[in-house]
Tab-separated table of C-alpha atoms in Angstrom:
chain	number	residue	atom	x	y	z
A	1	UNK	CA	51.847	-113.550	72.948
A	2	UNK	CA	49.917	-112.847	76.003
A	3	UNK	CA	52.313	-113.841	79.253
A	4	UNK	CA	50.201	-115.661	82.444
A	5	UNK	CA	52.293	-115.957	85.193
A	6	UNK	CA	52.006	-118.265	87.774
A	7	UNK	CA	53.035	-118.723	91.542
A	8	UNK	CA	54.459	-120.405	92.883
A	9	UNK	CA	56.555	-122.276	90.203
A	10	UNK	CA	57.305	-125.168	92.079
A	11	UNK	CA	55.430	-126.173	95.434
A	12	UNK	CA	56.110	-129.382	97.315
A	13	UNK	CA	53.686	-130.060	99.988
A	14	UNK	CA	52.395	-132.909	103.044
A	15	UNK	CA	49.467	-134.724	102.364
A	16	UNK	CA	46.709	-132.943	103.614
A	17	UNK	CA	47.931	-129.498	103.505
A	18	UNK	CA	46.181	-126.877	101.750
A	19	UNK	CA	47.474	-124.955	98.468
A	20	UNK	CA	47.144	-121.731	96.483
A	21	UNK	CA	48.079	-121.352	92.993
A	22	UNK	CA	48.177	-117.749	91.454
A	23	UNK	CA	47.519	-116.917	87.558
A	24	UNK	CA	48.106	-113.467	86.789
A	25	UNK	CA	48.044	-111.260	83.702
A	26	UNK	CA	47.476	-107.585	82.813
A	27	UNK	CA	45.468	-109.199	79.669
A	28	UNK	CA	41.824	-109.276	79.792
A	29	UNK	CA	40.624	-112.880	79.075
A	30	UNK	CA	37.776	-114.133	77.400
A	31	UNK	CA	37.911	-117.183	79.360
A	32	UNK	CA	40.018	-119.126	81.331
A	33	UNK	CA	41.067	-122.522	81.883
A	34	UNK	CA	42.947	-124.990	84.446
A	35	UNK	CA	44.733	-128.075	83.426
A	36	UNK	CA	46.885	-130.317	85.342
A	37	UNK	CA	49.699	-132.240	83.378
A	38	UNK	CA	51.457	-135.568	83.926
A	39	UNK	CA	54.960	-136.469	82.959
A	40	UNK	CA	54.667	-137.602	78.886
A	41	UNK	CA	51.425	-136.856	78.718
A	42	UNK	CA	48.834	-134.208	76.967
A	43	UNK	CA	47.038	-131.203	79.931
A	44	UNK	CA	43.683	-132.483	80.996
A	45	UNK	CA	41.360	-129.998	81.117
A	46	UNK	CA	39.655	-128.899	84.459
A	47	UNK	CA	37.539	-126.149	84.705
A	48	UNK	CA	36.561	-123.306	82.542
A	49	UNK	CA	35.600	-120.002	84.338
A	50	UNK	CA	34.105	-117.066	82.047
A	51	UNK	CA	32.501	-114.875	83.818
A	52	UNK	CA	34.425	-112.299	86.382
A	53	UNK	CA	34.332	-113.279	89.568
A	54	UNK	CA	33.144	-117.081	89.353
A	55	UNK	CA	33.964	-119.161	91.590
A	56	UNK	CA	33.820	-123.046	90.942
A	57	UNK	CA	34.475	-126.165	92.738
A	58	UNK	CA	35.592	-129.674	91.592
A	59	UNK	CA	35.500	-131.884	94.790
A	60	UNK	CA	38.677	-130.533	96.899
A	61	UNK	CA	39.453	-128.022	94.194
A	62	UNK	CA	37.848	-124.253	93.949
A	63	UNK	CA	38.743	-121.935	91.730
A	64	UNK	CA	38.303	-118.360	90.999
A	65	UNK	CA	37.953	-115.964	88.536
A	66	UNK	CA	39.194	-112.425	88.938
A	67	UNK	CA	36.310	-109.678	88.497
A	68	UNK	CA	38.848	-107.874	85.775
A	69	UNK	CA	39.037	-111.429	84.122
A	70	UNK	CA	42.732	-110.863	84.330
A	71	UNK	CA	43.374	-113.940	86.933
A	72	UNK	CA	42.835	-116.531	88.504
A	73	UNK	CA	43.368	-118.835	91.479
A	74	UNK	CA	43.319	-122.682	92.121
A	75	UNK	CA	42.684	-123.632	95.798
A	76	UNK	CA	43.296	-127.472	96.955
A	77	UNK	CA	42.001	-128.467	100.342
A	78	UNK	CA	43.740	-131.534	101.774
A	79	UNK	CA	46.080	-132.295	99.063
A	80	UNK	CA	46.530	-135.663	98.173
A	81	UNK	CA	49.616	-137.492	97.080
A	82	UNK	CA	47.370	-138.355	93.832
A	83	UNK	CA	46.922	-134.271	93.117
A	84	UNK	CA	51.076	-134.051	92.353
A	85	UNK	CA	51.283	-132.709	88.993
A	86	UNK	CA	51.685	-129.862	86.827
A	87	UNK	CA	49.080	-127.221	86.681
A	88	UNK	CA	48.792	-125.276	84.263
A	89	UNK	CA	46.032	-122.060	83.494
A	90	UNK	CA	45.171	-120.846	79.937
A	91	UNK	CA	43.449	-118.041	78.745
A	92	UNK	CA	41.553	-117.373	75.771
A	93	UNK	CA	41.724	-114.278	73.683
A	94	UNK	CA	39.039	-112.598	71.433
A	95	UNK	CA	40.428	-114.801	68.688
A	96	UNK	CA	40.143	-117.848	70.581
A	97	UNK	CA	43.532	-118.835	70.820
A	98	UNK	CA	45.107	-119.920	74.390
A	99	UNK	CA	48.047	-118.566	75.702
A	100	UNK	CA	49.314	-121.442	78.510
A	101	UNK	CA	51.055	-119.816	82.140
A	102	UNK	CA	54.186	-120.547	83.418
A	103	UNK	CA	53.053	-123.866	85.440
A	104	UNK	CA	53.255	-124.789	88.777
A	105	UNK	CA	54.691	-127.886	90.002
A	106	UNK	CA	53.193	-129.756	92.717
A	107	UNK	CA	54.637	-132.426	94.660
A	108	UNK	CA	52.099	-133.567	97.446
A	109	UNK	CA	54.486	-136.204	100.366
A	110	UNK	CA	52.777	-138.966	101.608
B	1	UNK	CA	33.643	-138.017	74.758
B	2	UNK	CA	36.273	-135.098	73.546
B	3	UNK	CA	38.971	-137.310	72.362
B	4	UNK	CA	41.953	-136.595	70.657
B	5	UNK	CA	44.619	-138.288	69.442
B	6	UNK	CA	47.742	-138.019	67.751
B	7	UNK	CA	50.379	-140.205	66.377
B	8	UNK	CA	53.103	-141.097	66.456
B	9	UNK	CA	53.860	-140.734	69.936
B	10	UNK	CA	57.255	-140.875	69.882
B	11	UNK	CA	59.635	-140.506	67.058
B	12	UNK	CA	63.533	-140.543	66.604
B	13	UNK	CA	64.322	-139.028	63.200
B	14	UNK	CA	68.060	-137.704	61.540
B	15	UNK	CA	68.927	-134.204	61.257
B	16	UNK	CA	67.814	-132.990	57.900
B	17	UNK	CA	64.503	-134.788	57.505
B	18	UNK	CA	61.069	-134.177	57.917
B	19	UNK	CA	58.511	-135.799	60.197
B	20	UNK	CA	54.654	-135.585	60.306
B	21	UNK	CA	52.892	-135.686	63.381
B	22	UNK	CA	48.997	-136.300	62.936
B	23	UNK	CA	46.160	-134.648	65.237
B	24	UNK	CA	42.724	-136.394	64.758
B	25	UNK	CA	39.711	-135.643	66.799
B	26	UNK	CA	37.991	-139.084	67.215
B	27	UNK	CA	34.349	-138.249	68.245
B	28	UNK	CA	33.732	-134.813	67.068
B	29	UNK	CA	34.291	-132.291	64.708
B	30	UNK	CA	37.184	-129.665	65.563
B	31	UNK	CA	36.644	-126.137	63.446
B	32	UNK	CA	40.337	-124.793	65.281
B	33	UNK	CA	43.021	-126.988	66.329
B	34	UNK	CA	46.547	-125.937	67.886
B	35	UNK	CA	49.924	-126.968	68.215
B	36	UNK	CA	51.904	-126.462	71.213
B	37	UNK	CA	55.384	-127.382	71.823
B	38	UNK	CA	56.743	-128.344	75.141
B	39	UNK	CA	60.227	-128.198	76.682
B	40	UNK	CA	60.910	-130.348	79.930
B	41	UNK	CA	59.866	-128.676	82.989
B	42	UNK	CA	58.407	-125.694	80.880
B	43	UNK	CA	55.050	-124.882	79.949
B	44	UNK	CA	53.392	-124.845	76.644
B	45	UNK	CA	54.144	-122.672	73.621
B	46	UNK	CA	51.443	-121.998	71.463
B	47	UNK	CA	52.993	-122.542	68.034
B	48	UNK	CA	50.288	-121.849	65.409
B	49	UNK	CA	45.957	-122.020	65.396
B	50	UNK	CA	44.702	-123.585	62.317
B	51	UNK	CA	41.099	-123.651	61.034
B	52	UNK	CA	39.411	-126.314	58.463
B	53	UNK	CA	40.247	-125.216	55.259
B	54	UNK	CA	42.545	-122.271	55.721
B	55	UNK	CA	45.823	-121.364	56.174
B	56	UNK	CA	47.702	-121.887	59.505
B	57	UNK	CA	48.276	-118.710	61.866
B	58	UNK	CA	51.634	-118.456	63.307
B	59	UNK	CA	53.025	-117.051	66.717
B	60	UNK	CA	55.872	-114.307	66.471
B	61	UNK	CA	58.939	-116.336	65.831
B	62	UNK	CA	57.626	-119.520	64.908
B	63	UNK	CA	58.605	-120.649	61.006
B	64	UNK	CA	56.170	-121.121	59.079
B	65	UNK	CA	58.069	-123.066	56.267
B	66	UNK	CA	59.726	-125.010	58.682
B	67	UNK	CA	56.790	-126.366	60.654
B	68	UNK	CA	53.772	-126.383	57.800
B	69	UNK	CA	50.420	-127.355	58.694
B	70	UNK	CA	48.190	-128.921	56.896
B	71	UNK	CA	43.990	-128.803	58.328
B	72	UNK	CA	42.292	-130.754	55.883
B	73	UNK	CA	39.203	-131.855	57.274
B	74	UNK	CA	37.626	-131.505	60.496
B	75	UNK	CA	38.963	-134.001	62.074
B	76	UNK	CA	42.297	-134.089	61.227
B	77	UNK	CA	45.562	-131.747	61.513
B	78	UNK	CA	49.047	-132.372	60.618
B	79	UNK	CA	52.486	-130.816	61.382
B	80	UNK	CA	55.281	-131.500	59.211
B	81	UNK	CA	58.582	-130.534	60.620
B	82	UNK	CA	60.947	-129.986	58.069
B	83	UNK	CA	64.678	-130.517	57.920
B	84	UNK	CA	64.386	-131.000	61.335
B	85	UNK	CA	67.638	-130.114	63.551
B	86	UNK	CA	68.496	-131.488	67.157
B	87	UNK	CA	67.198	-128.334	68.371
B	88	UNK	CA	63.851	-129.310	67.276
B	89	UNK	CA	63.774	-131.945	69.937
B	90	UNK	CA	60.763	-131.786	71.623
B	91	UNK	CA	57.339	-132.836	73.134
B	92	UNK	CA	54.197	-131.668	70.450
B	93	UNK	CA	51.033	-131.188	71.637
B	94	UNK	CA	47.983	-130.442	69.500
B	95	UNK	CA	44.536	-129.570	70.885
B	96	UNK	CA	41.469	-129.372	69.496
B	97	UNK	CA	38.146	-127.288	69.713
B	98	UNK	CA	34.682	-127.885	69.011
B	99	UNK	CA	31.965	-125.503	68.180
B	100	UNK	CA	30.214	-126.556	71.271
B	101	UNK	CA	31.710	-124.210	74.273
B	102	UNK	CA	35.248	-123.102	75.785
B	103	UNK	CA	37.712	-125.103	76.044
B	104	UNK	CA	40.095	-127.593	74.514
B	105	UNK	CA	40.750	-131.026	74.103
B	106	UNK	CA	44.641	-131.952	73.956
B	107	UNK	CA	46.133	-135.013	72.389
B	108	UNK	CA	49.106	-137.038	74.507
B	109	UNK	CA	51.574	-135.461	72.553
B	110	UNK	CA	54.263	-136.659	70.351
B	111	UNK	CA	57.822	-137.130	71.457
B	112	UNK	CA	60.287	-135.764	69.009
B	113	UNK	CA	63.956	-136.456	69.197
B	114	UNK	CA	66.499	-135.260	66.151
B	115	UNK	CA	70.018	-136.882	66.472
């Protein structure tokens, strides 16, 4: 098992606020991906970054991968009540399984 | 497209029985497919990676005669939790992958309670 830890584990916000969420390992990745989790339900996938150092942006959210492709970092810009969730990284090993973080929490106040 | 489900979603079963949980890939073909299971407020735990056609890999600590899985085609993954005890309460999640790119695809999860 490969151990992703995340920060901060829980994180409750006002709207509009900005965020940082941290994914760190001393594995080296072969990819890595977010997801963001509701209550009963299965992660949906966000973004996949594979290549050190990319940087990618879904509307509000950017997100980064380290150069060592050993982390990672989810930035939201003017959260939203709608962004409250669970987010969760994975990263992919050599043989293509994912090892899931520790989650953050995110509660965004209206 | 990428769709996954899995069934049932929820599931109240008696100590000492077994319960299947199917993963099915509706609109394409999944060569790996994982199971996860989920405590509240916790993050996933990857519990084994199978492939079509072979034998299931299992994480350190996870039994492989108690939770057998079964990859028959590829579109379709089962977990069979055997004898199941309350301390196997808990939310599965499978996920598929396609040959396509990175990433995965995860079911809704099933909702397993022992009493």
């Amino acid at each position: 098992t490969q151990l992703l830890e995340q920060s901060p584990q829980f994180l409750s916000i006002q709207e509009g606020e900005n965020l940082t969420v941290y994914c760190n390992s001393s594995s080296v990745f072969s990819s890595l991906q977010w997801y963001r989790q509701e209550p009963g339900e299965g992660p949906v996938l966000l973004v996949t970054v594979v290549t050190g150092g990319e940087v990618k942006k879904l509307k509000r959210l950017t997100f980064q991968f380290g150069d060592a492709r050993k982390d990672s970092s989810l930035h939201i810009t003017a959260a939203q009540p709608g962004d409250t969730g669970l987010y969760l990284c994975a990263g992919a090993n050599t043989g293509n399984q994912f090892y899931f973080g520790t989650g953050t929490s995110l509660t965004v106040i209206p | 497209g990428a769709v996954v489900s899995q069934h049932p979603s929820r599931v109240i079963c008696k100590s000492g029985t077994s319960v299947k949980i199917e993963c099915r890939s509706l609109d394409f073909q999944a060569t790996t497919m994982f199971w996860y299971r989920q405590f509240p407020k916790q993050s996933l735990m990857l519990m084994a990676t199978s492939n079509e056609g072979s034998k299931a890999t299992y994480e350190q600590g996870v039994e492989k005669d108690k939770f057998l899985i079964n990859h028959a085609s590829l579109t379709l993954s089962t977990l069979t939790v055997t004898s199941a005890h309350p301390e196997d309460s808990s939310f599965y999640i499978c996920s598929a992958r396609g040959v396509w790119g990175h990433g995965q695809y995860f079911g809704p999860g099933t909702r397993l309670t022992v009493t």
